[in-house]
Amino acid sequence: MSSSTAFEKARADDRAALVGYLPAGFPDVDGSIAALKVMVEAGCDVIEIGLPYSDPVMDGPTIQTAAQQALDAGVRTTDVLRVVEAVAATGTPTLVMTYWNPVERYGVERFAADLASAGGAGLITPDLTPDFAPEWIAAADERDLDKVFLVAPSSTDERIAMTTAACRGFVYATAVMGVTGARASTSELAGPLVARTKAAAAQSAPGLPVGVGLGVSNGAQAAEIAAYADGVIVGSAFVRTLLDHPGDIEAGCRALGALTEDLAGGVRS
Amino acid sequence: MTSRFDADQHGWFGGAGAFGGRFMPEALIAALDELDTAWEKAMADPSFGHEFEQLLQNYAGVPSMLYDAHRLSEVAGARILLKREDLNHTGAHKIRNVLGQALLTKRMGKTRVIAETGAGQHGVASATAAAYLGLDCTVYMGEVDTERQALNVARMQLLGAEVVPVKSGSRTLKDAINEALRDWVASVDHTAYLFGTAAGPHPFPSLVLSFVRGIGDEARQQCLDLTGALPDAIAACVGGGSNAIGLFAGFIDDPEVDIYGFEAGGDGVESGRHAATIFAGSIGVLHGARTFVLQDDDGQTVESHSISAGLDYPGVGPQHAALSAGGRATYLPVTDAEAMDAMALLAKTEGIIPAIESAHAVAGTLKVAKERPGQTLLVNLSGRGDKDMGTALEYFGLGRADAEQPPGEGVEA
């Protein structure tokens, strides 16, 4: 199921979609499945599952710490696909967010096939831009998988047009020039970037939703972004919530549920 | 100066999609494009080339000499010529690259540079160039490396740079690169990333080559002047591969000259503790380029090991990957022990203490010499060993009354 269906549903409700991220295998494989299901139940419209990677250049310390814990515990790419299968079974569009090398190592065709079999919606690729992604684009198109590429405040209009034309599902607008991590205030760069991206999408990919990520940590921030974006993407704040409850997944999930409800309220206000 | 020798416009070496490319966050693409454009314009501007050459000559001590190492040659059984990059200002070939990149930074109107460093040589060179040109400088260095290269940390600080110990991952060079990239994403409007080796996303491999290719161009002419002929083979150590690609570029179109790259074999490739990326790695994507990588079955980077911090890197420049795949160059591992033996041998026979990186090249050449008696072998001595005296002290038990063996004992001849 493409993530675009969730965006369409939210649009029909005259609100933005809430997109929630956690790395697979954090705090452990079953724990991550439980946590992600809580996020679904509490109001996430789309789920991003991070594939833990040894060299996550776009991630700040919060997500890197969680991913490293997962790797130290022995999480494998096959475990990530197992988490995808469990979460996708809820009917919520579920994407994998992954750096490129693990996919290339697994085999691009094989990864696409196994992701589709697991019910996954597609991939978000933080270090792969469309101009260097012909193999992934072909494999995804063959299986109708979402291809979510990123645009940034530094992107030229030409690159935004190229990127939106290559996307399926939604386009990921990085609100700040920086790595992942919750921030005290939302970025003033986000609004103009969303406007430029929507203008480009109107030409190259009509109706393509624009999600905004990097820095959102509470309902008020989510509401601010929901005023002009189709989706609000939250990662580090969810991860931080679980990191704050080491060894107690039940308490972590309760806190996760509360945070999700706050954010879900934000996208509806 | 020639700008590049075999990359296409997208940065691919060895054909589209083979090695190199640009696997980077979109946030940095504009900066890479800006750098590419500025570099191309600079290389086409004779005034930039003149300024660079003048700076190399008047500040860095370039061209470095080609030295006929008679006593080492007697031991080796072949004529060994040493390209003395260790005599450059700051003690290594690195100064060529950073002066080029720092000049480019000024030209682009940026006021700050960041760099990553393993052994500290690139960090020292970057801090030096920044001081000379009046740029702010931050150097990222794995925490492990700050401990084993404490002297170079002090040098960088004295030169006015901020040194940031990186505590994530394996706390070595690859993690320093990750951290520098994170800084760059957030500061790209006023900051240039002085990439320390011929790796990374396009245009860095080509750009770095353009600044270090003088090593090979000089060595080729110096060899002709000295011997009346080209060498039978050339050799350099390969971590990321900047000194090696600089040397190799001068001889790439001389098919009669064999090319050897010597990687860090650590405890021996079979032990799994090594940094022999081409010899024992597999093709993957790391730090923005498709190249050979030390990785596990899931594509997670495997920690490398070398007694030399400068070679302790699980990736390699994509040009080397292409040269290896195309059969133009041969890449072989040299163990820690072989390198340390060569370090001691060069010190005792020639009065030259090389960097442990460079000692890998000497050690590998000694092995090659056994198969090529009487031939002329040109080795790039990429750096001097001052920075490695702590490691040498510990390895050889120097200066300790209770040392198990006297200095140099056990060195193979």
XYZ file of C-alpha atoms in Angstrom:
682
model
C 0.000 0.000 0.000
C 1.472 3.335 -1.017
C 1.892 5.935 1.690
C 0.008 8.307 -0.595
C -3.242 6.650 0.488
C -2.652 7.803 4.060
C -1.926 11.316 2.857
C -5.113 11.311 0.766
C -7.142 10.193 3.760
C -5.640 12.940 5.936
C -6.250 15.478 3.174
C -9.896 14.381 3.047
C -10.073 15.122 6.787
C -8.542 18.536 6.082
C -5.460 17.840 8.144
C -1.843 16.838 7.780
C -0.630 13.264 8.150
C 1.601 12.231 11.042
C 4.625 10.188 10.041
C 6.493 8.438 12.866
C 9.979 6.918 12.840
C 11.795 4.344 14.971
C 14.798 2.199 14.123
C 14.086 -1.511 13.795
C 15.520 -3.601 16.579
C 15.517 -0.823 19.135
C 15.392 -1.570 21.996
C 15.130 -5.074 20.506
C 13.230 -6.577 17.592
C 10.053 -7.467 19.479
C 10.253 -4.227 21.472
C 10.418 -2.176 18.301
C 7.381 -3.981 16.900
C 5.452 -3.288 20.086
C 6.521 0.368 20.123
C 5.624 0.929 16.479
C 2.196 -0.643 16.997
C 1.609 1.778 19.862
C 2.476 4.644 17.547
C -0.016 3.326 14.983
C -2.763 2.963 17.578
C -2.116 6.430 19.012
C -2.381 8.255 15.708
C 0.527 7.832 13.294
C -0.749 7.680 9.725
C 2.494 6.475 8.168
C 5.360 4.554 9.765
C 9.038 4.845 8.913
C 11.239 2.000 10.076
C 14.906 2.822 10.248
C 17.426 0.273 9.061
C 20.257 0.594 11.605
C 23.532 1.446 9.851
C 27.083 1.821 11.065
C 27.741 5.183 9.380
C 24.566 7.302 9.525
C 25.866 10.669 8.352
C 22.462 12.364 8.362
C 21.598 11.341 11.915
C 22.296 13.153 15.134
C 23.353 11.497 18.384
C 19.846 10.379 19.462
C 19.066 8.221 16.445
C 22.679 7.070 16.107
C 22.671 5.883 19.717
C 19.503 3.863 19.187
C 20.734 2.419 15.882
C 24.044 1.460 17.436
C 22.239 -0.308 20.284
C 20.303 -2.285 17.702
C 23.470 -3.172 15.799
C 25.280 -4.133 18.986
C 22.392 -6.471 19.750
C 22.919 -8.139 16.375
C 20.037 -6.763 14.324
C 20.211 -7.840 10.688
C 18.541 -6.625 7.523
C 16.250 -9.662 7.673
C 15.106 -8.526 11.137
C 14.183 -5.149 9.672
C 11.998 -6.869 7.108
C 10.352 -8.865 9.903
C 9.494 -5.637 11.717
C 8.107 -4.199 8.463
C 5.868 -7.236 8.029
C 4.491 -6.964 11.562
C 3.749 -3.245 11.329
C 2.418 -3.311 7.771
C -0.056 -5.987 8.907
C -1.856 -3.242 10.848
C -2.826 -1.693 7.524
C -0.691 1.385 8.072
C 1.631 2.275 5.190
C 5.117 1.304 6.352
C 8.315 2.514 4.728
C 11.930 1.698 5.422
C 14.320 4.589 5.896
C 17.752 3.383 4.955
C 21.209 4.457 3.949
C 22.063 2.962 0.621
C 24.873 0.507 1.265
C 22.835 -2.099 3.187
C 20.370 -2.242 0.274
C 23.135 -2.561 -2.285
C 24.760 -5.295 -0.202
C 21.465 -7.190 0.214
C 20.877 -6.849 -3.528
C 18.642 -4.119 -4.900
C 16.261 -6.507 -6.706
C 16.158 -8.896 -3.787
C 15.523 -6.093 -1.309
C 12.701 -4.677 -3.393
C 11.124 -8.094 -3.759
C 11.401 -8.961 -0.067
C 10.163 -5.530 1.002
C 7.135 -5.895 -1.244
C 6.498 -9.409 0.085
C 6.628 -8.081 3.641
C 3.945 -5.555 2.748
C 6.291 -2.583 2.892
C 5.268 0.591 1.074
C 8.720 1.630 -0.094
C 11.961 3.342 0.863
C 13.152 6.690 2.129
C 16.782 7.114 1.096
C 18.698 9.874 2.900
C 21.969 9.387 1.020
C 20.593 8.436 -2.374
C 19.337 11.114 -4.755
C 17.338 10.284 -7.897
C 20.257 11.032 -10.230
C 22.250 8.219 -8.620
C 19.331 5.836 -8.148
C 18.514 4.266 -11.534
C 18.703 0.723 -10.200
C 16.426 1.433 -7.230
C 13.965 3.412 -9.331
C 13.645 0.511 -11.779
C 13.230 -2.071 -9.017
C 10.674 0.072 -7.162
C 8.670 0.901 -10.263
C 8.396 -2.761 -11.134
C 6.689 -3.406 -7.781
C 4.853 -0.091 -7.274
C 6.965 0.686 -4.233
C 7.212 4.240 -2.908
C 10.394 6.132 -3.719
C 10.744 8.913 -1.195
C 13.670 11.190 -1.964
C 14.662 14.270 0.015
C 14.752 17.960 -0.815
C 16.648 20.492 1.299
C 16.673 24.257 1.785
C 19.891 24.282 -0.257
C 18.315 22.450 -3.213
C 18.047 24.397 -6.454
C 14.668 24.665 -8.137
C 15.975 22.378 -10.883
C 16.915 19.697 -8.384
C 13.596 19.999 -6.560
C 11.809 19.487 -9.872
C 13.990 16.492 -10.687
C 13.369 15.047 -7.231
C 9.617 15.483 -7.129
C 9.363 13.949 -10.588
C 11.151 10.851 -9.292
C 9.179 10.503 -6.044
C 6.267 8.207 -5.377
C 4.269 8.315 -2.140
C 5.505 11.673 -0.913
C 8.554 13.919 -0.974
C 10.551 14.461 2.200
C 11.405 18.107 2.845
C 14.241 18.501 5.350
C 13.247 21.572 7.308
C 16.695 22.477 8.549
C 20.238 22.413 7.302
C 21.504 19.884 9.789
C 21.212 16.334 11.023
C 18.247 14.670 12.711
C 17.394 15.724 16.232
C 14.600 17.438 18.120
C 14.841 21.214 18.153
C 13.287 23.860 20.395
C 11.704 25.778 17.556
C 10.686 24.996 14.029
C 12.762 26.166 11.135
C 12.075 29.330 9.194
C 13.510 27.524 6.193
C 10.696 24.963 6.106
C 7.893 27.173 4.825
C 9.711 28.526 1.770
C 11.036 25.070 0.971
C 7.560 23.539 1.091
C 6.262 26.314 -1.167
C 9.037 25.720 -3.694
C 8.491 21.974 -3.519
C 4.741 22.262 -4.015
C 5.295 24.542 -6.988
C 7.669 22.016 -8.546
C 5.388 19.094 -7.771
C 2.468 20.886 -9.407
C 4.425 20.728 -12.647
C 6.147 17.369 -12.412
C 4.055 15.266 -10.026
C 0.580 16.736 -9.418
C -0.812 15.834 -6.022
C 2.485 14.573 -4.593
C 2.300 15.200 -0.830
C 5.092 17.112 0.886
C 6.190 15.887 4.318
C 8.380 17.990 6.560
C 10.914 16.472 8.906
C 13.943 17.146 11.095
C 13.398 18.842 14.413
C 9.724 18.350 15.345
C 9.206 17.203 18.934
C 5.762 18.295 20.160
C 2.168 18.971 19.188
C 2.598 22.731 18.930
C 5.456 22.392 16.457
C 3.469 19.782 14.553
C 0.533 22.198 14.332
C 2.777 24.952 12.977
C 4.064 22.720 10.197
C 0.683 21.147 9.512
C -0.542 24.595 8.540
C 1.448 24.457 5.301
C 2.683 20.873 4.811
C 0.860 17.662 3.945
C 2.741 15.625 6.484
C 4.699 16.092 9.696
C 7.581 13.673 10.169
C 8.839 12.922 13.678
C 11.816 10.719 14.532
C 14.251 11.760 17.228
C 11.533 12.743 19.709
C 10.081 9.201 19.548
C 13.525 7.660 19.849
C 14.390 9.924 22.780
C 11.227 8.810 24.562
C 12.303 5.174 24.408
C 15.911 6.011 25.318
C 14.558 7.715 28.430
C 13.033 4.406 29.586
C 15.923 1.955 29.396
C 14.992 -1.606 30.196
C 11.318 -0.810 30.618
C 9.551 -1.189 27.295
C 6.091 -0.948 28.872
C 6.814 2.451 30.395
C 8.505 3.497 27.165
C 5.452 2.514 25.144
C 3.134 4.409 27.485
C 5.238 7.551 27.037
C 5.391 6.910 23.309
C 1.610 6.692 23.152
C 1.229 9.995 24.982
C 3.718 11.750 22.688
C 1.975 10.335 19.614
C -1.393 11.599 20.837
C 0.081 15.059 21.423
C 1.550 15.125 17.903
C -1.604 13.665 16.361
C -3.560 16.461 18.062
C -1.110 18.940 16.582
C -1.667 17.861 12.992
C -5.417 18.166 13.532
C -5.475 21.626 15.105
C 47.916 21.310 -14.009
C 45.548 18.755 -15.444
C 42.207 18.667 -13.687
C 41.364 14.931 -13.797
C 42.408 11.871 -15.654
C 39.560 9.491 -15.919
C 36.309 10.491 -14.193
C 33.195 11.207 -16.200
C 31.081 14.277 -15.451
C 29.211 12.467 -12.667
C 32.402 11.346 -10.973
C 32.382 7.736 -12.136
C 35.678 5.964 -12.582
C 35.905 2.824 -14.668
C 32.602 3.465 -16.442
C 29.169 4.695 -15.386
C 28.084 3.164 -12.110
C 31.366 1.358 -11.505
C 33.288 3.302 -8.858
C 32.923 6.772 -7.385
C 29.767 8.784 -7.969
C 27.983 10.824 -5.366
C 25.943 9.065 -2.678
C 25.239 12.013 -0.441
C 22.384 13.762 1.371
C 20.537 16.192 -0.879
C 21.391 18.965 1.597
C 25.042 18.741 0.509
C 24.532 18.394 -3.232
C 24.434 22.145 -3.797
C 27.726 22.524 -1.913
C 29.333 19.746 -3.944
C 28.091 21.347 -7.160
C 29.377 24.729 -6.005
C 32.742 23.178 -5.204
C 32.868 21.388 -8.548
C 32.120 24.579 -10.449
C 34.584 26.683 -8.451
C 37.291 24.078 -8.874
C 36.749 23.758 -12.625
C 36.900 27.540 -13.002
C 39.993 27.790 -10.825
C 41.794 25.073 -12.746
C 41.037 26.899 -15.981
C 42.380 30.149 -14.547
C 46.145 30.472 -15.019
C 46.364 32.872 -12.089
C 45.049 30.194 -9.714
C 47.546 27.660 -10.997
C 50.338 30.198 -10.672
C 49.344 31.117 -7.125
C 49.164 27.435 -6.167
C 52.555 26.645 -7.667
C 54.157 29.658 -6.009
C 52.706 28.667 -2.659
C 53.997 25.120 -3.048
C 57.475 26.334 -3.933
C 57.821 29.219 -1.500
C 55.934 27.846 1.470
C 55.650 24.068 1.239
C 59.124 23.258 -0.102
C 57.920 21.601 -3.285
C 59.158 19.996 -5.503
C 60.437 17.444 -3.074
C 63.657 15.695 -4.049
C 64.056 12.236 -5.516
C 66.650 10.441 -3.444
C 68.797 7.544 -4.615
C 68.810 5.282 -1.566
C 72.113 3.428 -2.068
C 72.379 1.599 1.241
C 68.747 0.512 1.216
C 69.234 -0.583 -2.376
C 72.147 -2.812 -1.339
C 69.912 -4.542 1.163
C 67.009 -4.760 -1.270
C 68.979 -6.008 -4.246
C 67.238 -3.466 -6.455
C 67.719 0.251 -7.013
C 65.358 2.081 -4.687
C 64.504 5.706 -5.364
C 62.622 7.614 -2.676
C 60.335 10.530 -3.515
C 60.906 12.618 -0.391
C 57.445 13.995 0.379
C 58.457 13.680 4.025
C 60.582 16.801 3.508
C 57.584 18.989 2.672
C 56.416 21.588 5.183
C 54.320 19.840 7.868
C 56.071 16.590 7.040
C 53.913 14.916 4.416
C 52.383 15.100 0.963
C 49.185 16.352 2.605
C 50.258 19.989 2.439
C 49.822 19.984 -1.351
C 46.178 18.995 -1.097
C 45.202 21.368 1.677
C 46.920 24.386 0.163
C 45.001 23.751 -3.037
C 41.694 23.297 -1.239
C 42.294 26.231 1.111
C 43.110 28.528 -1.803
C 39.882 27.378 -3.405
C 38.031 28.125 -0.162
C 39.300 31.706 -0.192
C 38.319 32.026 -3.817
C 34.799 30.845 -2.953
C 34.515 33.508 -0.256
C 34.123 31.033 2.611
C 35.704 31.825 5.966
C 35.922 28.487 7.762
C 37.339 25.100 6.987
C 36.682 21.738 8.603
C 38.742 18.631 8.198
C 38.929 15.080 9.462
C 42.157 13.389 10.377
C 43.405 9.973 11.402
C 47.140 10.179 11.937
C 46.920 13.907 12.375
C 48.946 14.788 9.287
C 45.962 16.076 7.364
C 44.742 17.889 10.450
C 48.106 19.564 10.943
C 48.300 20.452 7.271
C 44.755 21.861 7.340
C 45.442 23.881 10.482
C 48.624 25.165 8.849
C 46.932 26.207 5.622
C 44.093 27.813 7.586
C 46.563 29.770 9.690
C 48.499 30.869 6.620
C 45.371 32.015 4.788
C 43.483 33.404 7.795
C 40.638 30.870 7.906
C 38.906 29.433 10.970
C 39.602 25.728 11.311
C 37.930 22.831 13.098
C 39.436 19.360 12.909
C 37.498 16.182 13.717
C 39.566 13.299 15.003
C 38.522 9.942 16.408
C 39.034 9.791 20.152
C 41.269 6.739 19.762
C 43.465 8.661 17.333
C 43.699 11.726 19.579
C 45.286 9.433 22.141
C 47.792 7.758 19.834
C 48.633 11.000 18.015
C 48.666 13.408 20.970
C 51.608 15.375 19.601
C 49.760 16.228 16.431
C 46.723 17.304 18.455
C 48.975 19.774 20.260
C 50.378 20.980 16.938
C 46.904 21.662 15.569
C 45.916 23.535 18.705
C 49.081 25.632 18.579
C 48.237 26.480 14.981
C 44.908 27.833 16.164
C 42.603 24.981 15.186
C 39.877 23.520 17.332
C 40.286 19.751 17.621
C 37.064 17.829 18.289
C 37.492 14.258 19.591
C 34.839 12.023 18.027
C 33.397 9.503 20.452
C 30.920 7.716 18.178
C 31.353 4.378 16.391
C 34.869 2.991 16.334
C 36.222 6.428 17.325
C 38.672 6.424 14.422
C 38.995 8.057 11.010
C 35.722 6.861 9.501
C 33.772 8.297 12.420
C 35.701 11.559 12.156
C 34.561 11.757 8.516
C 30.943 11.140 9.570
C 31.157 13.920 12.148
C 32.796 16.348 9.730
C 30.016 15.649 7.219
C 27.411 16.390 9.908
C 29.119 19.684 10.690
C 29.206 20.497 6.995
C 25.465 19.897 6.519
C 24.802 22.532 9.172
C 27.488 25.064 8.191
C 27.813 24.730 4.453
C 26.967 28.379 3.745
C 30.300 29.606 5.125
C 32.351 26.428 5.564
C 34.441 24.339 3.183
C 35.259 20.719 3.920
C 38.942 20.084 3.239
C 38.641 16.391 2.425
C 41.819 14.649 3.454
C 42.134 11.942 0.881
C 41.195 11.001 -2.650
C 37.948 9.384 -1.479
C 34.440 10.683 -0.797
C 31.782 11.978 -3.172
C 32.445 13.601 -6.519
C 34.291 15.927 -7.019
C 36.620 15.205 -4.067
C 38.545 12.269 -5.585
C 39.261 14.208 -8.773
C 39.845 17.485 -6.965
C 42.307 15.995 -4.487
C 44.127 14.276 -7.336
C 44.475 17.572 -9.158
C 46.322 19.041 -6.176
C 48.597 16.066 -5.414
C 49.410 14.881 -8.922
C 52.571 16.976 -8.769
C 54.089 14.092 -6.791
C 53.955 11.837 -9.821
C 54.725 14.471 -12.424
C 57.806 15.577 -10.503
C 58.929 12.023 -9.754
C 58.641 10.999 -13.391
C 60.815 13.866 -14.612
C 63.260 13.502 -11.717
C 63.669 9.805 -12.479
C 64.328 10.548 -16.137
C 66.883 13.199 -15.166
C 68.595 10.917 -12.657
C 68.608 7.589 -14.460
C 67.803 8.436 -18.059
C 64.826 6.106 -17.960
C 61.502 5.528 -16.296
C 61.421 3.262 -13.234
C 60.456 -0.375 -13.701
C 57.870 -0.043 -10.965
C 56.471 2.542 -8.589
C 54.951 2.022 -5.148
C 53.028 3.880 -2.477
C 51.027 3.087 0.627
C 47.243 3.186 0.298
C 44.833 4.132 3.034
C 42.345 6.481 1.439
C 44.939 6.748 -1.274
C 45.866 10.395 -1.839
C 49.650 10.075 -1.861
C 49.368 6.959 -3.997
C 47.046 8.450 -6.583
C 49.289 11.508 -6.771
C 52.270 9.323 -7.602
C 50.351 6.934 -9.855
C 48.903 9.767 -11.948
C 52.350 10.639 -13.244
C 52.906 7.131 -14.619
C 49.404 5.972 -15.490
C 50.052 6.349 -19.203
C 53.395 4.555 -19.071
C 52.339 0.909 -19.469
C 55.912 -0.279 -19.040
C 55.894 1.028 -15.454
C 54.238 -1.391 -13.029
C 52.197 0.170 -10.245
C 51.945 -1.193 -6.700
C 49.738 0.014 -3.873
C 50.442 -1.371 -0.418
C 47.551 -1.569 2.010
C 47.636 -2.025 5.754
C 47.608 -5.743 6.447
C 47.479 -5.180 10.202
C 47.848 -8.458 12.055
C 47.594 -10.278 8.723
C 44.614 -10.357 6.379
C 43.693 -13.849 7.552
C 43.346 -12.538 11.129
C 40.493 -10.222 10.154
C 42.281 -7.307 11.872
C 43.511 -5.250 8.958
C 42.727 -2.347 6.623
C 43.446 -4.083 3.304
C 40.334 -2.702 1.681
C 40.978 -3.574 -1.955
C 42.780 -6.854 -1.305
C 40.233 -8.231 1.142
C 37.159 -5.976 0.931
C 34.124 -5.952 -1.325
C 32.335 -3.376 -3.431
C 29.996 -1.075 -1.538
C 29.160 2.540 -0.814
C 30.915 4.427 1.970
C 31.267 8.160 2.584
C 29.641 9.106 -0.668
C 31.364 6.837 -3.165
C 31.063 3.323 -4.530
C 34.372 1.647 -3.914
C 35.932 -1.264 -2.046
C 34.783 -1.365 1.569
C 35.425 -3.558 4.581
C 31.886 -4.658 5.362
C 29.874 -7.554 6.699
C 27.144 -9.499 4.926
C 24.596 -6.806 5.816
C 26.646 -3.930 4.428
C 27.645 -2.649 7.854
C 31.127 -1.191 7.876
C 33.621 -3.425 9.639
C 36.188 -1.755 11.867
C 39.605 -1.638 10.290
C 42.896 -2.075 12.080
C 46.377 -0.809 11.400
C 49.290 0.176 13.576
C 49.270 3.280 11.385
C 46.387 5.612 12.186
C 46.770 7.114 8.711
C 45.957 3.821 7.004
C 43.266 2.749 9.470
C 40.317 3.311 7.159
C 37.766 0.751 5.897
C 37.308 2.450 2.511
C 39.571 3.603 -0.311
C 39.472 6.198 -3.066
C 37.390 5.114 -6.048
C 40.215 5.698 -8.523
C 42.186 2.961 -6.805
C 39.184 0.675 -6.984
C 39.000 1.314 -10.711
C 42.756 0.874 -11.218
C 42.609 -2.430 -9.384
C 39.517 -3.693 -11.198
C 41.049 -2.653 -14.516
C 44.298 -4.413 -13.729
C 46.486 -1.308 -14.127
C 47.684 -1.381 -10.519
C 48.322 -4.204 -8.055
C 47.286 -3.808 -4.417
C 48.862 -6.009 -1.773
C 48.769 -6.047 2.025
C 51.727 -5.347 4.296
C 51.461 -6.332 7.954
C 52.114 -4.090 10.935
C 55.259 -6.088 11.715
C 56.601 -5.838 8.168
C 56.002 -2.090 8.167
C 57.717 -1.572 11.510
C 60.676 -3.635 10.367
C 60.934 -1.466 7.266
C 60.713 1.679 9.363
C 63.691 0.531 11.414
C 65.604 -0.635 8.366
C 65.232 2.674 6.556
C 66.272 4.530 9.687
C 69.416 2.429 10.105
C 70.469 2.259 6.462
C 69.652 5.772 5.300
C 69.157 7.893 8.390
C 65.548 8.513 7.388
C 62.731 7.781 9.821
C 59.577 7.403 7.737
C 55.974 7.657 8.832
C 54.568 4.218 9.515
C 52.255 4.752 6.533
C 55.256 5.243 4.277
C 57.043 2.315 5.901
C 54.276 0.108 4.467
C 55.333 1.233 0.988
C 58.984 0.541 1.758
C 58.178 -2.892 3.185
C 56.087 -3.829 0.180
C 58.795 -2.633 -2.175
C 61.399 -4.766 -0.418
C 59.222 -7.797 -1.136
C 58.764 -6.776 -4.759
C 62.512 -6.212 -5.066
C 63.151 -9.888 -4.395
C 61.266 -10.701 -7.582
C 62.880 -7.897 -9.567
C 66.599 -7.873 -8.726
C 68.558 -5.028 -10.243
C 65.495 -3.131 -11.392
C 64.656 0.461 -10.482
C 61.789 0.817 -8.001
C 60.482 4.264 -7.130
C 58.761 4.589 -3.754
C 56.755 7.512 -2.472
C 57.954 8.350 1.015
C 54.740 10.142 1.828
C 55.545 11.369 5.318
C 58.089 11.553 8.087
C 58.012 9.533 11.257
C 58.185 12.174 13.977
C 54.489 11.792 14.705
C 54.884 8.043 15.059
C 57.684 8.012 17.607
C 55.262 7.167 20.398
C 54.168 4.065 18.523
C 57.756 3.208 17.644
C 58.836 3.654 21.241
C 56.191 1.242 22.394
C 56.668 -1.246 19.551
C 60.438 -1.492 19.787
C 60.648 -1.007 23.531
C 62.871 2.003 22.991
C 64.278 3.933 25.903
C 63.312 1.323 28.475
C 65.940 -0.391 30.583
C 63.719 -3.447 30.896
C 62.986 -3.649 27.177
C 62.792 -7.211 25.935
C 64.840 -6.432 22.880
C 67.192 -3.652 21.895
C 66.070 -1.162 19.266
C 65.888 -2.601 15.808
C 66.609 -6.171 16.733
C 64.692 -8.583 14.611
C 64.587 -6.271 11.646
C 64.628 -8.260 8.458
C 67.331 -7.324 6.028
